[in-house]
Structure formats: C-alpha cells, structure tokens
XYZ file of C-alpha atoms in Angstrom:
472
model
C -1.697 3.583 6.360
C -1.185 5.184 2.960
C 1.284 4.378 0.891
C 4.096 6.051 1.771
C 8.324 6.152 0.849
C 10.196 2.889 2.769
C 12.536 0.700 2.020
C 12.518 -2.376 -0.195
C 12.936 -6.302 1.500
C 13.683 -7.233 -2.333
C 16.350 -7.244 -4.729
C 15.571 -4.658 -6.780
C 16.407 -6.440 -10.712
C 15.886 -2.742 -12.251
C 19.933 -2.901 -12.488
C 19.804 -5.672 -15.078
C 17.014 -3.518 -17.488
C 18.499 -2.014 -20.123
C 19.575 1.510 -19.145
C 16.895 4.489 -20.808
C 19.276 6.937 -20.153
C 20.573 9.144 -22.798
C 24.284 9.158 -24.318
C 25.084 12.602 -22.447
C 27.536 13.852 -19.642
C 25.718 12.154 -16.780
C 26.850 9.089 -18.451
C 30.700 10.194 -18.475
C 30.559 11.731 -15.143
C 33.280 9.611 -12.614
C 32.620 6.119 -12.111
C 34.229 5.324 -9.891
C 32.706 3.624 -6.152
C 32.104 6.124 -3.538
C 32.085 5.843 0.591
C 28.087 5.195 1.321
C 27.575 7.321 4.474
C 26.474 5.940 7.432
C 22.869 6.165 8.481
C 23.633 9.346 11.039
C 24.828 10.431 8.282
C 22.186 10.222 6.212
C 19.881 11.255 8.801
C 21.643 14.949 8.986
C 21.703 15.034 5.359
C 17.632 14.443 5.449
C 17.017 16.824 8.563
C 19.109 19.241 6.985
C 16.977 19.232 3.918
C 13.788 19.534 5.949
C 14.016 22.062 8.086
C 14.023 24.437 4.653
C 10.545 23.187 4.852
C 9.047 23.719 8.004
C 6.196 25.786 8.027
C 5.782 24.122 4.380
C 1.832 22.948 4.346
C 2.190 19.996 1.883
C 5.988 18.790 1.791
C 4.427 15.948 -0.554
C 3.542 18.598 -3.336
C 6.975 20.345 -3.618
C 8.480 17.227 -5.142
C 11.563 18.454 -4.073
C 14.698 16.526 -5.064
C 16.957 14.398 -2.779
C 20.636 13.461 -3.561
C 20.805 9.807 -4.609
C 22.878 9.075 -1.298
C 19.153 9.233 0.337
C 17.229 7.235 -1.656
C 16.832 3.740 -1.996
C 17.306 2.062 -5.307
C 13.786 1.007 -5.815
C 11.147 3.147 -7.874
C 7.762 4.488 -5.707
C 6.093 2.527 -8.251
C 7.431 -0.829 -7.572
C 7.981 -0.139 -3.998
C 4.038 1.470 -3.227
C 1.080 -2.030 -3.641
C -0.920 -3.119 -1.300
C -0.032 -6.883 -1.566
C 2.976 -7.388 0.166
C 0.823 -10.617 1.246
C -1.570 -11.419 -1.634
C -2.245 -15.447 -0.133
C -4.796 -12.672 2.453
C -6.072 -10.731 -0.521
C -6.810 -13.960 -2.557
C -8.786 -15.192 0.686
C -11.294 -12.439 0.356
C -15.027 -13.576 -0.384
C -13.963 -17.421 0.489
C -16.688 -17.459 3.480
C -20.399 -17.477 2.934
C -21.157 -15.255 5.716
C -20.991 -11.695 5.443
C -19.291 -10.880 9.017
C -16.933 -13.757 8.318
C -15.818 -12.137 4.669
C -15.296 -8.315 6.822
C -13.113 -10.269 9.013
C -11.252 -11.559 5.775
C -11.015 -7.684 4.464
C -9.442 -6.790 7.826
C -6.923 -10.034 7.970
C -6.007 -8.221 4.654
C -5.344 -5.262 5.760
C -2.753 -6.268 8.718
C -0.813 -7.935 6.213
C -0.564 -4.770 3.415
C 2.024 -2.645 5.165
C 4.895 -5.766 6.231
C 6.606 -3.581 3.985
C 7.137 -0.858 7.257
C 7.102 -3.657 10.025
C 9.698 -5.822 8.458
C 11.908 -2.718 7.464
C 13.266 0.419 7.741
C 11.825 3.562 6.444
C 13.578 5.291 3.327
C 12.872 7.369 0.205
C 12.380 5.875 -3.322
C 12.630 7.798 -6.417
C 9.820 10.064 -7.111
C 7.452 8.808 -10.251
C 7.794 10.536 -13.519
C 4.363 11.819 -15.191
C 3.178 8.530 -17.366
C 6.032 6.179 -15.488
C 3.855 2.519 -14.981
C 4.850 -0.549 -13.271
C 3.485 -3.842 -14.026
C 3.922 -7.370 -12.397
C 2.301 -10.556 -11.078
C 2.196 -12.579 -7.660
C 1.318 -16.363 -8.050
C 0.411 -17.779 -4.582
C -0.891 -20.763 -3.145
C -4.808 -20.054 -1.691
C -4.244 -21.268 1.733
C -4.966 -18.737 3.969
C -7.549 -20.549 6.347
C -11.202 -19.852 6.001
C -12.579 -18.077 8.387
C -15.875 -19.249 10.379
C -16.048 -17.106 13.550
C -20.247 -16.626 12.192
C -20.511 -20.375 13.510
C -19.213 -19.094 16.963
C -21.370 -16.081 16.863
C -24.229 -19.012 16.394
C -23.193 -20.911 19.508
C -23.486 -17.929 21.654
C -27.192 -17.086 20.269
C -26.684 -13.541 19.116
C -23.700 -11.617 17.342
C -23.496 -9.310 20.431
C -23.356 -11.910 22.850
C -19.824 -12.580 24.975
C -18.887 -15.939 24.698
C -18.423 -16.707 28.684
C -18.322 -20.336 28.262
C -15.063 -19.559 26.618
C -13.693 -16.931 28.730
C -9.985 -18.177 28.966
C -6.642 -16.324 28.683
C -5.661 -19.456 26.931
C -7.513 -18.144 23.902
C -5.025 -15.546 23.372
C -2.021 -17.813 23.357
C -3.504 -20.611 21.150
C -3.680 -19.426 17.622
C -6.396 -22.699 16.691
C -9.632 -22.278 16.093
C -12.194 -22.990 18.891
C -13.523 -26.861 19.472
C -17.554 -25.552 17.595
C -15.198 -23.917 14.938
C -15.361 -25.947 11.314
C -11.780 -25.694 9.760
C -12.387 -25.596 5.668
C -9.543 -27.134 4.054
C -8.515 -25.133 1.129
C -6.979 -26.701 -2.555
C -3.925 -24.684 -2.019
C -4.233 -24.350 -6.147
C -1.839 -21.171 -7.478
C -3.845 -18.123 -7.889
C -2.355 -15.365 -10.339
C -2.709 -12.003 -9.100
C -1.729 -9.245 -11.515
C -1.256 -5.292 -10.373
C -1.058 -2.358 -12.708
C -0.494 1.382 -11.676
C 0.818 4.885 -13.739
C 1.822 7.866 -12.807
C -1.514 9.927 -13.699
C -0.506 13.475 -12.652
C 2.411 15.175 -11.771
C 0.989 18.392 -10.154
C -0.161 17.265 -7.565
C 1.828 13.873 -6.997
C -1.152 11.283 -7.745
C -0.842 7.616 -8.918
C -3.665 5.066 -10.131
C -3.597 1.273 -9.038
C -5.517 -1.737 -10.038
C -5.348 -5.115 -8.738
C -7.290 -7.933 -10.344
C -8.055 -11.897 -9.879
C -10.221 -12.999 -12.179
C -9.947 -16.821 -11.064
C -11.365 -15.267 -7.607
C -13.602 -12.589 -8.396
C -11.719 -9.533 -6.742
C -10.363 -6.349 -8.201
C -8.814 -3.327 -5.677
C -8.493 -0.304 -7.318
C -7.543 3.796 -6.145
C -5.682 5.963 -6.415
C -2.671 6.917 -4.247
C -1.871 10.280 -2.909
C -0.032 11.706 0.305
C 0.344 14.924 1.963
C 2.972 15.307 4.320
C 4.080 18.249 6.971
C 7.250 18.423 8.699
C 7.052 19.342 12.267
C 10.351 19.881 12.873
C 10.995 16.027 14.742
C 8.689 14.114 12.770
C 7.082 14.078 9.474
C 3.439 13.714 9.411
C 2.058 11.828 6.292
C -1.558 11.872 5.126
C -3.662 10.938 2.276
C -4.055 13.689 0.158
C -7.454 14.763 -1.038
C -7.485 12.393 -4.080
C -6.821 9.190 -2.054
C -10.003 7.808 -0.414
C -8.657 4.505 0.185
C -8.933 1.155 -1.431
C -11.508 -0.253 -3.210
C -12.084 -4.028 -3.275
C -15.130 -5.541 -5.312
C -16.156 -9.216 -4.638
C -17.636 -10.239 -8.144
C -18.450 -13.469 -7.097
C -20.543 -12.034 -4.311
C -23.130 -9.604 -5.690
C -20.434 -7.126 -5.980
C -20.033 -6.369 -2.662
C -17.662 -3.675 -2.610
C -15.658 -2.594 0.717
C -13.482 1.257 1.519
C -10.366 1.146 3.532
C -9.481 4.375 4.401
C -5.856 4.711 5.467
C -4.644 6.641 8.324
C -2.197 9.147 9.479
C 1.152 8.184 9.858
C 4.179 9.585 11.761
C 8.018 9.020 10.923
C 9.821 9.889 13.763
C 13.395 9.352 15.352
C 14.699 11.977 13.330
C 16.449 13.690 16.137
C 17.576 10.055 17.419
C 19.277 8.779 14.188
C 16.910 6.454 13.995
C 13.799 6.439 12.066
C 10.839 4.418 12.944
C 7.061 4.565 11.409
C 4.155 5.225 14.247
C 0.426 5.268 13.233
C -1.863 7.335 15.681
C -5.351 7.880 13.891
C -8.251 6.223 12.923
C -9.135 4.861 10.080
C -12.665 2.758 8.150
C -13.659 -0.286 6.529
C -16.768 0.112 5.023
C -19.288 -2.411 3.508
C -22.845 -0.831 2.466
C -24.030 -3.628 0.895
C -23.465 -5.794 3.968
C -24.347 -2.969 5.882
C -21.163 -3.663 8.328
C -18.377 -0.799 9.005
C -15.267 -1.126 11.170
C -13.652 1.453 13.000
C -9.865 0.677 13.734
C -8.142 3.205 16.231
C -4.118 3.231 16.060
C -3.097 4.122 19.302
C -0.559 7.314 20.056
C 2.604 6.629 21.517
C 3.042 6.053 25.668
C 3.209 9.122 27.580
C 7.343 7.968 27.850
C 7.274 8.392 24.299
C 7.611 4.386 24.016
C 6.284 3.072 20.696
C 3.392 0.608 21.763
C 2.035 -0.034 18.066
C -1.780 -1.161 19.227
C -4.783 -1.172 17.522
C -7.933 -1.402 18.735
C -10.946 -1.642 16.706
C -15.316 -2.385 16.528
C -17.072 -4.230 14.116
C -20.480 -3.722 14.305
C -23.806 -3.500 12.102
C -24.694 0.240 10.529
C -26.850 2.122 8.638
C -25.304 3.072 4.917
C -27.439 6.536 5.201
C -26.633 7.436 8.713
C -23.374 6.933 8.593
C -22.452 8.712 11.610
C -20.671 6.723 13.941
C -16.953 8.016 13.725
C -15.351 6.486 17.259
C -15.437 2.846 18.743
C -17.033 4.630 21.842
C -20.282 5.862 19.791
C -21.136 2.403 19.016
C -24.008 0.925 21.143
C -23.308 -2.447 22.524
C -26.566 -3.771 20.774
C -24.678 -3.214 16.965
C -21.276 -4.680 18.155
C -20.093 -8.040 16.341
C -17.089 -8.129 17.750
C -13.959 -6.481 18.969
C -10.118 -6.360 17.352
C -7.130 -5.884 19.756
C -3.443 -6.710 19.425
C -0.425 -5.020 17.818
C -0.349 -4.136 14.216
C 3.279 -5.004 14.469
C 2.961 -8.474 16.030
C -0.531 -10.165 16.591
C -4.066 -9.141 15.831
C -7.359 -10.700 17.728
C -10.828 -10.491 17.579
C -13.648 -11.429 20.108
C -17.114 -11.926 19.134
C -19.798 -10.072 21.097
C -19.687 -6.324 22.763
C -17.699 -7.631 26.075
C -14.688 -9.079 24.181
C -14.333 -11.578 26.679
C -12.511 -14.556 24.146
C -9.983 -13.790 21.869
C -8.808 -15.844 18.727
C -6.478 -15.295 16.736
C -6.506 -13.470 13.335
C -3.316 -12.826 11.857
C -0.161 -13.498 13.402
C 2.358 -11.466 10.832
C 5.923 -13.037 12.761
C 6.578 -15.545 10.201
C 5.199 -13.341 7.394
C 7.708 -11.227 5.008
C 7.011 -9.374 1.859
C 6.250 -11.601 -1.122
C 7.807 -11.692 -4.543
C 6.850 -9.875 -7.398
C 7.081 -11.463 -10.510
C 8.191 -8.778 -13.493
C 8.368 -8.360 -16.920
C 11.349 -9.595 -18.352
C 13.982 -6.950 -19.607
C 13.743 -7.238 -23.076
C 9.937 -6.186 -22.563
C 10.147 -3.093 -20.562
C 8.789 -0.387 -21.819
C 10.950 3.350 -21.839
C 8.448 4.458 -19.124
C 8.287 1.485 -17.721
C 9.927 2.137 -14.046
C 12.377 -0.038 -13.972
C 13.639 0.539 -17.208
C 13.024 3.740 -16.400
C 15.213 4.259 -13.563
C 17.678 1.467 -14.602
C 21.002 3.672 -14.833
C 20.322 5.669 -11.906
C 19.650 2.413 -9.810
C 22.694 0.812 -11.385
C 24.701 3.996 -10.164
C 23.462 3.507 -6.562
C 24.425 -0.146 -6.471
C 27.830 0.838 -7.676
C 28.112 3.156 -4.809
C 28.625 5.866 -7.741
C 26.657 8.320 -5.714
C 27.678 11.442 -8.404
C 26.949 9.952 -11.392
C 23.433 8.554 -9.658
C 22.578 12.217 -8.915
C 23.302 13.326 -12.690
C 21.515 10.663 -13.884
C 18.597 11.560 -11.837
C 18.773 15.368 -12.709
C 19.219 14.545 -16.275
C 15.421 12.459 -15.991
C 13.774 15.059 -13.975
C 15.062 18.129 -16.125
C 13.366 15.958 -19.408
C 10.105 15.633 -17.367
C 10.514 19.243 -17.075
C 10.991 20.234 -20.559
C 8.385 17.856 -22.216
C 5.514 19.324 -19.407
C 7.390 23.191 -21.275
C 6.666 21.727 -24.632
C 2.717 20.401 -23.769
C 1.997 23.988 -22.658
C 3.436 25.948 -25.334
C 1.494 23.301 -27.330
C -1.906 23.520 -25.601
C -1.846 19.911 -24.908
C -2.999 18.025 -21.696
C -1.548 15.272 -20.326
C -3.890 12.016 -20.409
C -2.877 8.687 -18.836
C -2.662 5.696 -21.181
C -4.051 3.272 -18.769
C -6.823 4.906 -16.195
C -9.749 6.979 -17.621
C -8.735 10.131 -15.631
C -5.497 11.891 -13.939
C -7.597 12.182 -11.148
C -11.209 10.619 -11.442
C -13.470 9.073 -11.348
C -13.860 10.030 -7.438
C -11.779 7.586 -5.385
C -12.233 5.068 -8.158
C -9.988 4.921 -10.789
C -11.228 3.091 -14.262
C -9.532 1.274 -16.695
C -9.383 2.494 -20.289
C -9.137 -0.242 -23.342
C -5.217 -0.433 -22.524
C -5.505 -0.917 -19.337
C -7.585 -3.691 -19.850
C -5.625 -5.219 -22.196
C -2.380 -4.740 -20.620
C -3.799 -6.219 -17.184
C -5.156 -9.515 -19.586
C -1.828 -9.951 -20.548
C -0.769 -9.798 -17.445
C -2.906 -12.876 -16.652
C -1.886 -14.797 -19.976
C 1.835 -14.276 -18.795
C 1.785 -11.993 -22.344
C 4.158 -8.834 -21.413
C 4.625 -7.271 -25.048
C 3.498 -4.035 -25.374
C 3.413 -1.222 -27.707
C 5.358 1.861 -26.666
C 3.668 4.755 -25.654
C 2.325 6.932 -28.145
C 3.295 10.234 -25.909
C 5.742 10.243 -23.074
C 5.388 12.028 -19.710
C 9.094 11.818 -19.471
C-alpha cells in the first residue's frame, strides 16, 4: 500500500538530538508530565477532528494540524521507507531466471509494510518543506534463493500444473520441493543506505532513494497520498504524483520493475479500535522481462470480518498492449503461476494456471521491522528530521502534551512565514537533493548532493554542510 501515517516498532532516538527549537515561549510553557489519554480517548479526539472534514475531497492536502496527544513521536520521514525488511530487498536480482527474480520483487513487497501488520495505526508529524532523513540498514544476505524456474522445468511448460505434486502437504511445509536446488548464500553484510526530502509542501509530496551498490539495486519515487474521510473510515490513496516504486537491477541489464500501491482503508473508528484493511488492486511490472503481476487485496467478509487475502497472477505480457487489468482477463496459456495466502500471515505461489501445489514464499510471523542505523547527533543537520523535531518529540515522551503542541505550532508557523518571505521575494522553492519538487514523472533523480550525501552514506561519512536555504 502507499505509505501512509502508523506507528513506530522502534525507539525513536530523535529525543537525544540536540533540540532546533528556538529560545521562545514554547520553551517556557509548563513542564510539567501530563495524563496521556487513553486510546478511546484518543479515538474521539481524532473522529471529532474528522468529521469537520467530511465531504473534504483530499483530507491529505489540507495538512491540517493535530494536537500532539495524537501523534506519535516519530517524524513521517523516518517512519515512511519501504525496507522495514531490507535482507528481501538485498535478495533482488540473486536468481538467473527472470520469473524467479519477479518472484524475488514480490517476496519484497510482502515484507515492506510489517510496519502496519506488526502495529497499530497512528499519525506522525507532518514533514516540513526541505525536512530530509538519512540512515543505513546493514544486513546479512540470506534470504534464500529462489529456483521455482527449475520446477516450472520439471513440469515441461510454465503453464503447466504440477499434478505429480498435488498435496495439501505443500502448504504446510515451508521447504523447497525434492527437484528444487537450495543455493546457499555467504550471508556477507550488505549496506543499504536510504535518502528522502520533503520536495513540496503544496501538495504534500516526498522523494525517496534507496541504493546498494555492492548489489546492483537502487528504488527510487516519490511518495504522495490522498485521503477521504467517509465518515467510519478513512480511505487513503496515492496521490497523482506517486506511481509507485521503482527498482533497477544494474547488475542485470537494468531491468527495472513498477509497484504500484493500492488503496487502503483505516477503519474501526466507530469501534475504538483502528485497524488497516487493503481492498484494491495493485501492479508489478517488468517490460524488459516482459512479465506483469496483478495482486488483488480482497474486501472485507460480508460480516464485516477482516480476512486480509491476497490473491494474485503472474503471467507473460506484452509491454505495448498492456491491457490486462484483472487476474480474470488473463488467459490460462500466459499464466506462470498463481499467489494466494494472507498478506498478514503467509504468502504462496503455485506454478502453472491450475495452482494445484503451493510453496511457500514468505512467511512474515517471525519477521519484525528492522533497525535503522542514523546519523549520530552531533551530525544532524537543522532540517534534518530528527533534529528537526527533537523538542517536540522530547515533549511527547515527557508526557508534556502542552508544551509538545507549542513546540509544534511554533515549527509550523516558521514554515509558514519563510514560504511569506519566498513569495514576496519571487523565489521558488528547489530541493537540495532530487532534481525536481515533483519530476521527473514517477522517477525522482538525484542532483550532485544527493549523490554525494547517499556516498557518504555508504562510506559511513555523515558530515554535511548545512543547507544553503531552509524550507523551515
């Protein structure tokens, strides 16, 4: 799904920045610890709020401000990446064969959102025009290869079913079939470094790039949400600039693959008790490969029980007639396989158009959201978010709830006055890091800082210059 607010599995360590808050009355306001409320609590608070919105056709665009009671203590920045599992992201482009690597891209993308299986939804703070975050993941490359092409082999043709293995025992036993060569891995560290900034504040759009050289794979776009409250559930989107994620295999001809996100409910408003639902489908395209997947997230039971599946088709297409939209407008002929399981829990795939034999892909169960690693204090930039937001996070922590809330207005009123002083200037805002607020389509692009600051990253070098203009 896109990225969208939750909560954070993490200690956040913005409390122990240095604070980037000015000497000024938010700073004197009481200090004293405050009774959190309770999450009914909170939940009237929220629903309160809302329902000034309903009717509202892009909730996402008002940027409206929440009192720091709601939010959790974690910047959108930090909170919103894509590698909440990076050993599956590293594992990209391991296998020689082409279906094998989609089936790597889509192990991938189960593991991206443990952020919203493992926890509950909540709000971070909203991003500041020219706010960045920074940081690394070092992980072991274990994640098992992935050979299923050698099964497809067995059975003679990619849309055969494999009846000699038609057993529910398939589904239980996560190992690889008996014909299926297991390719032990180094299990060396692999650095993985991620970059984003705040590119535009009107509308709400940030720019992400994810790169490992020592693999060959960058993932790069830009995120953006539109949401629309229904009056029981808020409906979240990607907004017009967000066409996905981008991943380029180097190492492979740069093959380059689209993951579009889906639509995304959060719901239990009424119920005090918030939960995430994904109903829509969404694409993984591959045009040099010439292979697409459509996934379909399933709508809740007609009981209005949560049943979290996913159902998907992988299956050979034509990059110029790319019209097949729904797992049902596939012919049989052009299937490779099948995925089925629950996006929560345990995803499968079967190899031919029947779907007779499953085997496992991903079980996520013993998965949780990895550690970042972050620049160290003294190297945080003013902008840089959790510098940025290190006084209003300490606040929260404190339980000082009033003085969090000045802080906050105090930030958002100097974002306000500096975007005053660019107009009566004549100035436009540029991002120091990506090419354009907005562009190129889809794809952001690095400018000379960016690609300096993300080879830095790499060297475990976090010095950098300040910014020469501030959004905030």
């Amino acid at each position: 799904m896109a990225s969208a607010s939750s909560g954070s599995f993490e200690p956040s360590p913005a409390s122990t920045a240095p604070s980037s808050a000015s000497d000024s009355s938010a700073n004197n306001a009481l200090a004293t610890a405050e009774k959190p409320p309770d999450d009914t609590s909170k939940l009237r608070m929220f629903l309160g709020i809302l329902r000034k919105f309903i009717g509202v056709a892009d909730i996402a665009s008002v940027r409206f401000s929440l009192p720091s009671q709601l939010l959790e203590p974690t910047p959108n920045l930090e909170y919103w990446n894509y590698l909440d599992q990076p050993h599956t992201f590293v594992a990209i482009g391991d296998s020689d064969d082409a279906f094998d690597r989609m089936l790597e891209v889509l192990r991938f993308w189960f593991t991206k959102d443990l952020k919203y299986v493992k926890g509950k939804p909540c709000k971070p703070y909203n991003s500041t025009l020219g706010e960045f975050f920074r940081c690394n993941w070092e992980v072991q490359d274990t994640a098992p290869a992935i050979t299923a092409s050698k099964m497809q082999s067995a059975a003679g043709s990619a849309a055969s079913s494999i009846k000699s293995k038609k057993t529910p025992a398939a589904s239980r036993n996560p190992s690889p079939p008996a014909d299926t060569k297991v390719v032990e891995k180094s299990g060396r560290v692999v650095k993985v470094s991620y970059l984003t900034e705040q590119t535009s504040h009107h509308p709400p759009v940030s720019a992400f790039f994810v790169d490992c050289p020592e693999k060959g794979l960058t993932a790069r776009g830009f995120d953006q949400i539109s949401a629309k409250f229904t009056g029981t559930s808020i409906k979240v989107t990607p907004g017009e600039h967000n066409l996905g994620i981008f991943i380029t295999l180097s190492k492979r001809d740069n093959e380059e693959y689209q993951l579009t996100h889906p639509a995304a409910h959060l719901g239990g408003l009424l119920r005090g008790s918030l939960s995430v639902t994904v109903g829509d489908l969404c694409f993984i395209t591959c045009p040099q490969t010439k292979i697409k997947t459509i996934l379909h997230y399933m709508e809740e039971g007609w009981l209005g029980k949560t049943q979290n599946k996913v159902e998907g088709v992988i299956f050979r297409y034509d990059p110029e007639i790319d019209n097949k939209t729904k797992i049902k407008d596939v012919p049989d002929k052009d299937v490779l396989a099948r995925i089925s399981g629950n996006w929560k829990e345990k995803l499968y795939f079967s190899l031919g158009a029947k779907g007779d034999a499953q085997t496992l892909l991903i079980d996520l169960a013993p998965l949780s959201v990895a550690p970042k690693l972050l620049p160290p204090p003294a190297a945080q930039l003013p902008n840089e978010s959790l510098r940025f937001w290190s006084s209003v996070t300490e606040a929260i922590t404190s339980r000082q709830y009033s003085r969090a809330t000045a802080l906050k207005q105090e930030l958002e009123e100097r974002q306000r006055e500096k975007a005053k002083e660019r107009e009566e200037a004549g100035t436009e805002w540029t991002p120091r890091f990506f090419v354009g607020a907005t562009s190129p389509l889809g794809k952001p692009e690095l400018t000379d800082e960016g690609r300096e600051a993300l080879k830095g990253l790499q060297e475990d070098r976090w010095e950098l210059s300040e910014s020469k203009v501030a959004g905030a």
